[in-house]
Short mmCIF file of C-alpha atoms in Angstrom, two decimals:
data_model
loop_
_atom_site.label_atom_id
_atom_site.label_comp_id
_atom_site.label_asym_id
_atom_site.label_seq_id
_atom_site.Cartn_x
_atom_site.Cartn_y
_atom_site.Cartn_z
CA UNK A 1 31.42 46.40 -5.52
CA UNK A 2 27.91 47.90 -5.71
CA UNK A 3 27.41 46.30 -9.12
CA UNK A 4 28.24 42.87 -7.68
CA UNK A 5 25.81 43.34 -4.82
CA UNK A 6 23.01 44.35 -7.18
CA UNK A 7 23.80 41.43 -9.49
CA UNK A 8 22.83 38.84 -6.86
CA UNK A 9 19.11 39.70 -6.49
CA UNK A 10 18.92 40.36 -10.23
CA UNK A 11 20.25 36.88 -10.94
CA UNK A 12 17.74 35.39 -8.52
CA UNK A 13 14.89 37.29 -10.19
CA UNK A 14 15.92 36.09 -13.62
CA UNK A 15 16.17 32.52 -12.32
CA UNK A 16 12.66 32.64 -10.91
CA UNK A 17 11.13 34.18 -14.01
CA UNK A 18 12.96 32.30 -16.75
CA UNK A 19 13.80 29.04 -15.04
CA UNK A 20 10.84 27.86 -13.00
CA UNK A 21 12.02 24.26 -13.02
CA UNK A 22 15.38 25.33 -11.58
CA UNK A 23 13.68 27.59 -9.05
CA UNK A 24 11.31 24.81 -7.99
CA UNK A 25 14.21 22.41 -7.65
CA UNK A 26 15.82 24.89 -5.28
CA UNK A 27 12.54 25.35 -3.39
CA UNK A 28 11.78 21.65 -2.92
CA UNK A 29 15.35 20.27 -2.98
CA UNK A 30 14.15 16.74 -3.83
CA UNK A 31 16.40 14.06 -2.38
CA UNK A 32 17.10 11.36 -4.94
CA UNK A 33 19.78 8.99 -3.60
CA UNK A 34 18.93 5.28 -3.17
CA UNK A 35 16.61 4.34 -0.32
CA UNK A 36 17.83 1.70 2.12
CA UNK A 37 14.94 1.22 4.54
CA UNK A 38 16.59 -1.63 6.42
CA UNK A 39 19.20 0.80 7.74
CA UNK A 40 16.62 2.85 9.60
CA UNK A 41 13.51 0.96 10.62
CA UNK A 42 12.87 -1.45 13.45
CA UNK A 43 10.30 -3.38 11.43
CA UNK A 44 10.73 -3.11 7.68
CA UNK A 45 7.63 -1.75 5.91
CA UNK A 46 6.10 -2.93 2.70
CA UNK A 47 6.93 -1.10 -0.50
CA UNK A 48 3.92 -0.05 -2.55
CA UNK A 49 3.06 2.23 -5.44
CA UNK A 50 0.23 4.58 -6.31
CA UNK A 51 -0.90 5.95 -9.67
CA UNK A 52 -1.56 9.66 -9.90
CA UNK A 53 -4.40 11.10 -12.03
CA UNK A 54 -1.81 12.40 -14.50
CA UNK A 55 -0.21 8.99 -14.99
CA UNK A 56 2.82 8.88 -12.68
CA UNK A 57 3.73 5.82 -10.60
CA UNK A 58 5.03 6.87 -7.17
CA UNK A 59 6.61 4.73 -4.48
CA UNK A 60 5.63 4.78 -0.81
CA UNK A 61 5.88 2.56 2.25
CA UNK A 62 3.29 0.90 4.44
CA UNK A 63 3.05 -0.70 7.85
CA UNK A 64 -0.19 -2.70 8.19
CA UNK A 65 -2.14 -2.47 11.46
CA UNK A 66 -1.42 -4.86 14.28
CA UNK A 67 -5.15 -5.70 14.48
CA UNK A 68 -7.45 -6.26 11.55
CA UNK A 69 -10.23 -4.21 13.22
CA UNK A 70 -8.06 -1.13 13.81
CA UNK A 71 -9.77 1.79 12.05
CA UNK A 72 -6.90 4.28 12.29
CA UNK A 73 -4.33 4.89 9.57
CA UNK A 74 -1.66 7.59 9.50
CA UNK A 75 -0.59 9.17 6.21
CA UNK A 76 2.84 10.72 6.67
CA UNK A 77 3.99 13.51 4.34
CA UNK A 78 7.72 14.24 4.42
CA UNK A 79 9.31 17.64 4.03
CA UNK A 80 11.66 19.53 1.75
CA UNK A 81 15.01 17.92 1.01
CA UNK A 82 13.76 14.47 2.01
CA UNK A 83 12.11 11.46 0.34
CA UNK A 84 9.95 8.48 1.26
CA UNK A 85 12.90 6.78 2.97
CA UNK A 86 13.39 9.73 5.32
CA UNK A 87 9.63 9.75 5.80
CA UNK A 88 9.76 6.09 6.79
CA UNK A 89 12.56 6.83 9.24
CA UNK A 90 10.26 9.32 10.98
CA UNK A 91 6.94 7.55 10.53
CA UNK A 92 8.03 4.19 11.94
CA UNK A 93 7.44 5.57 15.43
CA UNK A 94 3.80 6.34 14.67
CA UNK A 95 3.23 2.61 14.39
CA UNK A 96 4.05 2.17 18.08
CA UNK A 97 0.39 1.73 19.01
CA UNK A 98 -0.26 -0.82 16.28
CA UNK A 99 -1.94 1.60 13.87
CA UNK A 100 -1.42 1.39 10.12
CA UNK A 101 1.04 3.90 8.65
CA UNK A 102 1.31 4.91 4.99
CA UNK A 103 4.37 6.96 4.00
CA UNK A 104 3.62 9.22 1.04
CA UNK A 105 6.09 10.77 -1.36
CA UNK A 106 6.08 13.12 -4.31
CA UNK A 107 7.10 13.35 -7.95
CA UNK A 108 10.82 13.91 -8.40
CA UNK A 109 11.68 12.64 -4.89
CA UNK A 110 13.42 9.35 -4.08
CA UNK A 111 13.54 8.05 -7.64
CA UNK A 112 9.93 8.93 -8.43
CA UNK A 113 9.33 10.28 -11.96
CA UNK A 114 8.37 13.86 -12.69
CA UNK A 115 9.32 17.25 -11.27
CA UNK A 116 7.97 18.81 -8.07
CA UNK A 117 5.54 21.72 -8.01
CA UNK A 118 2.76 22.74 -5.65
CA UNK A 119 0.10 21.40 -7.99
CA UNK A 120 2.07 18.20 -8.51
CA UNK A 121 2.62 17.55 -4.79
CA UNK A 122 -1.07 18.00 -4.09
CA UNK A 123 -1.99 15.66 -6.93
CA UNK A 124 0.39 13.09 -5.44
CA UNK A 125 -1.12 13.56 -1.98
CA UNK A 126 -4.59 12.88 -3.36
CA UNK A 127 -3.34 9.58 -4.80
CA UNK A 128 -1.91 8.49 -1.45
CA UNK A 129 -5.10 9.48 0.39
CA UNK A 130 -7.07 7.28 -2.00
CA UNK A 131 -4.57 4.46 -1.39
CA UNK A 132 -4.99 4.82 2.37
CA UNK A 133 -8.75 4.41 2.08
CA UNK A 134 -8.28 1.40 -0.16
CA UNK A 135 -5.95 -0.19 2.38
CA UNK A 136 -7.93 0.64 5.51
CA UNK A 137 -11.48 0.29 4.27
CA UNK A 138 -14.52 2.58 4.07
CA UNK A 139 -14.83 3.03 7.86
CA UNK A 140 -11.19 4.06 8.35
CA UNK A 141 -10.15 7.14 10.29
CA UNK A 142 -7.45 8.92 8.30
CA UNK A 143 -4.91 11.03 10.20
CA UNK A 144 -2.85 13.38 8.05
CA UNK A 145 0.64 13.94 9.50
CA UNK A 146 3.24 16.23 7.95
CA UNK A 147 6.63 17.67 8.79
CA UNK A 148 7.61 21.17 7.62
CA UNK A 149 6.68 21.38 3.92
CA UNK A 150 4.90 18.06 4.47
CA UNK A 151 2.67 19.80 7.03
CA UNK A 152 1.59 22.19 4.28
CA UNK A 153 0.82 19.21 2.04
CA UNK A 154 -1.06 17.47 4.86
CA UNK A 155 -3.19 20.55 5.61
CA UNK A 156 -4.08 21.14 1.96
CA UNK A 157 -4.75 17.43 1.35
CA UNK A 158 -7.09 17.39 4.36
CA UNK A 159 -8.82 20.54 3.14
CA UNK A 160 -9.35 18.93 -0.26
CA UNK A 161 -10.45 15.58 1.16
CA UNK A 162 -12.85 16.88 3.79
CA UNK A 163 -13.26 13.51 5.52
CA UNK A 164 -10.08 13.38 7.59
CA UNK A 165 -10.17 12.36 11.25
CA UNK A 166 -7.52 14.95 12.11
CA UNK A 167 -4.27 16.62 11.14
CA UNK A 168 -0.94 16.67 12.98
CA UNK A 169 1.26 19.52 11.73
CA UNK A 170 4.91 19.30 12.84
CA UNK A 171 7.25 22.30 12.41
CA UNK A 172 4.67 23.97 10.18
CA UNK A 173 5.27 27.44 8.77
CA UNK A 174 2.35 29.85 8.51
CA UNK A 175 3.50 31.02 5.08
CA UNK A 176 6.39 29.57 3.09
CA UNK A 177 7.76 33.05 2.43
CA UNK A 178 8.53 33.37 6.13
CA UNK A 179 10.55 30.12 6.11
CA UNK A 180 12.44 30.85 2.87
CA UNK A 181 15.79 32.71 2.77
CA UNK A 182 15.06 36.47 2.71
CA UNK A 183 16.64 36.92 -0.73
CA UNK A 184 14.28 34.37 -2.30
CA UNK A 185 10.98 35.41 -0.73
CA UNK A 186 9.86 37.63 -3.56
CA UNK A 187 10.77 35.09 -6.25
CA UNK A 188 9.27 31.82 -5.02
CA UNK A 189 7.66 29.92 -7.92
CA UNK A 190 4.98 28.38 -5.68
CA UNK A 191 3.11 29.77 -2.69
CA UNK A 192 2.01 27.78 0.37
CA UNK A 193 -0.22 29.69 2.78
CA UNK A 194 -0.97 27.44 5.73
CA UNK A 195 -3.13 30.07 7.39
CA UNK A 196 -5.72 29.71 4.66
CA UNK A 197 -5.64 25.93 4.58
CA UNK A 198 -5.73 25.66 8.39
CA UNK A 199 -8.96 27.66 8.29
CA UNK A 200 -10.36 25.16 5.77
CA UNK A 201 -9.70 22.18 8.07
CA UNK A 202 -12.56 21.61 10.50
CA UNK A 203 -11.29 18.32 11.96
CA UNK A 204 -9.07 18.36 15.06
CA UNK A 205 -5.65 19.91 14.45
CA UNK A 206 -2.52 19.37 16.53
CA UNK A 207 0.31 21.86 15.97
CA UNK A 208 3.67 20.66 17.32
CA UNK A 209 6.49 23.18 17.25
CA UNK A 210 10.07 23.14 18.55
CA UNK A 211 10.97 26.23 20.55
CA UNK A 212 14.51 26.23 19.12
CA UNK A 213 13.48 25.95 15.46
CA UNK A 214 15.71 28.17 13.32
CA UNK A 215 13.95 27.39 10.02
CA UNK A 216 10.31 27.92 10.96
CA UNK A 217 9.58 30.67 13.46
CA UNK A 218 8.12 29.19 16.67
CA UNK A 219 5.53 31.99 16.51
CA UNK A 220 4.02 30.25 13.46
CA UNK A 221 2.23 27.83 15.78
CA UNK A 222 0.20 30.65 17.35
CA UNK A 223 -0.66 32.03 13.90
CA UNK A 224 -1.94 28.65 12.70
CA UNK A 225 -3.84 28.12 15.95
CA UNK A 226 -5.66 31.42 15.47
CA UNK A 227 -6.35 30.55 11.80
CA UNK A 228 -7.69 27.06 12.41
CA UNK A 229 -11.23 26.30 11.30
CA UNK A 230 -11.86 23.54 13.82
CA UNK A 231 -10.70 22.50 17.29
CA UNK A 232 -6.95 22.97 17.54
CA UNK A 233 -4.17 22.69 20.10
CA UNK A 234 -0.69 24.17 19.78
CA UNK A 235 2.12 22.49 21.73
CA UNK A 236 5.54 24.06 22.24
CA UNK A 237 8.49 21.71 22.78
CA UNK A 238 11.47 23.19 24.58
CA UNK A 239 14.95 22.36 23.30
CA UNK A 240 13.67 20.93 20.00
CA UNK A 241 14.80 22.39 16.69
CA UNK A 242 13.24 21.89 13.25
CA UNK A 243 13.66 18.11 13.08
CA UNK A 244 11.32 16.29 15.47
CA UNK A 245 12.49 13.59 17.86
CA UNK A 246 10.05 11.01 16.59
CA UNK A 247 11.10 8.43 19.17
CA UNK A 248 9.21 10.64 21.65
CA UNK A 249 6.64 12.27 19.41
CA UNK A 250 5.48 9.18 17.53
CA UNK A 251 4.19 7.14 20.49
CA UNK A 252 2.56 10.23 22.02
CA UNK A 253 0.73 11.06 18.79
CA UNK A 254 -0.39 7.43 18.53
CA UNK A 255 -2.03 7.87 21.95
CA UNK A 256 -3.33 11.37 21.24
CA UNK A 257 -5.46 10.33 18.28
CA UNK A 258 -7.51 8.09 20.55
CA UNK A 259 -8.44 11.17 22.59
CA UNK A 260 -9.09 13.27 19.49
CA UNK A 261 -11.34 10.58 18.06
CA UNK A 262 -13.53 10.71 21.16
CA UNK A 263 -14.34 14.36 20.56
CA UNK A 264 -14.04 17.63 22.40
CA UNK A 265 -13.69 17.43 26.16
CA UNK A 266 -11.48 14.35 26.10
CA UNK A 267 -8.07 15.34 27.48
CA UNK A 268 -4.92 14.62 25.56
CA UNK A 269 -2.51 12.09 27.07
CA UNK A 270 0.06 13.43 29.56
CA UNK A 271 2.67 15.53 27.81
CA UNK A 272 6.28 14.35 27.70
CA UNK A 273 8.89 16.29 29.63
CA UNK A 274 9.57 19.79 28.28
CA UNK A 275 6.31 19.87 26.31
CA UNK A 276 3.71 22.56 27.08
CA UNK A 277 0.33 23.51 25.65
CA UNK A 278 0.78 26.94 24.09
CA UNK A 279 -2.85 27.50 23.24
CA UNK A 280 -6.21 25.93 22.49
CA UNK A 281 -8.72 27.04 19.86
CA UNK A 282 -12.39 26.10 19.91
CA UNK A 283 -14.52 27.35 17.01
#
């Protein structure tokens, strides 16, 4: 019996060392089934593609702004085990205020070519950020929004870009090792440390965390708040688990960015029921 118990972590170690592609597939769990946007969205978005610097063509989705002079555009980064269709299902509610919304995706997800890795996902994010600026114009305000793993992508993409209007991190872990199954933590092929990237982001940061999250520890929000390099607010949402209720969150975020764009001292819009400010950081 002892031999069988010892064989499990040994097998995991060998998988991580000798089969990085298999290990990364387990880490990112890219969803690949066909995407049927019409089943999920109220207003069907446009399909578009971006070209990455290393030559991949990736598919995303786009809702144009309701007004031609609207400067705001959301870039939504989906999480592990999802794809651009799931991202569109979430992100449609960000368009409630008439802002433009661009749904990003990654290599290996949703029929996109390639295989996921940390370096690859960040390369893909850079391509979608460039696309957002092309769509919205040189005076656009880009808001990076991410869920779970997508929050890590959003934070790092904002850190790399340096010209973001703000970041909205939903169900964001502080370190991916804390969100991974205990047996796998020592063998992860890629590392995502959101504490470091949060410190790099000097634009306003909103951290939205469900109090009943069983995948990401609710305490991660306080860690990221303390690590943030710019003005940040952490909001705890009672009764919410890992998946956000975007029907509530989307319209609120669409209002909140107007306050964030006005600068420090402008209050956020009234919080929905069961939401509470957990902390505020001012550098």
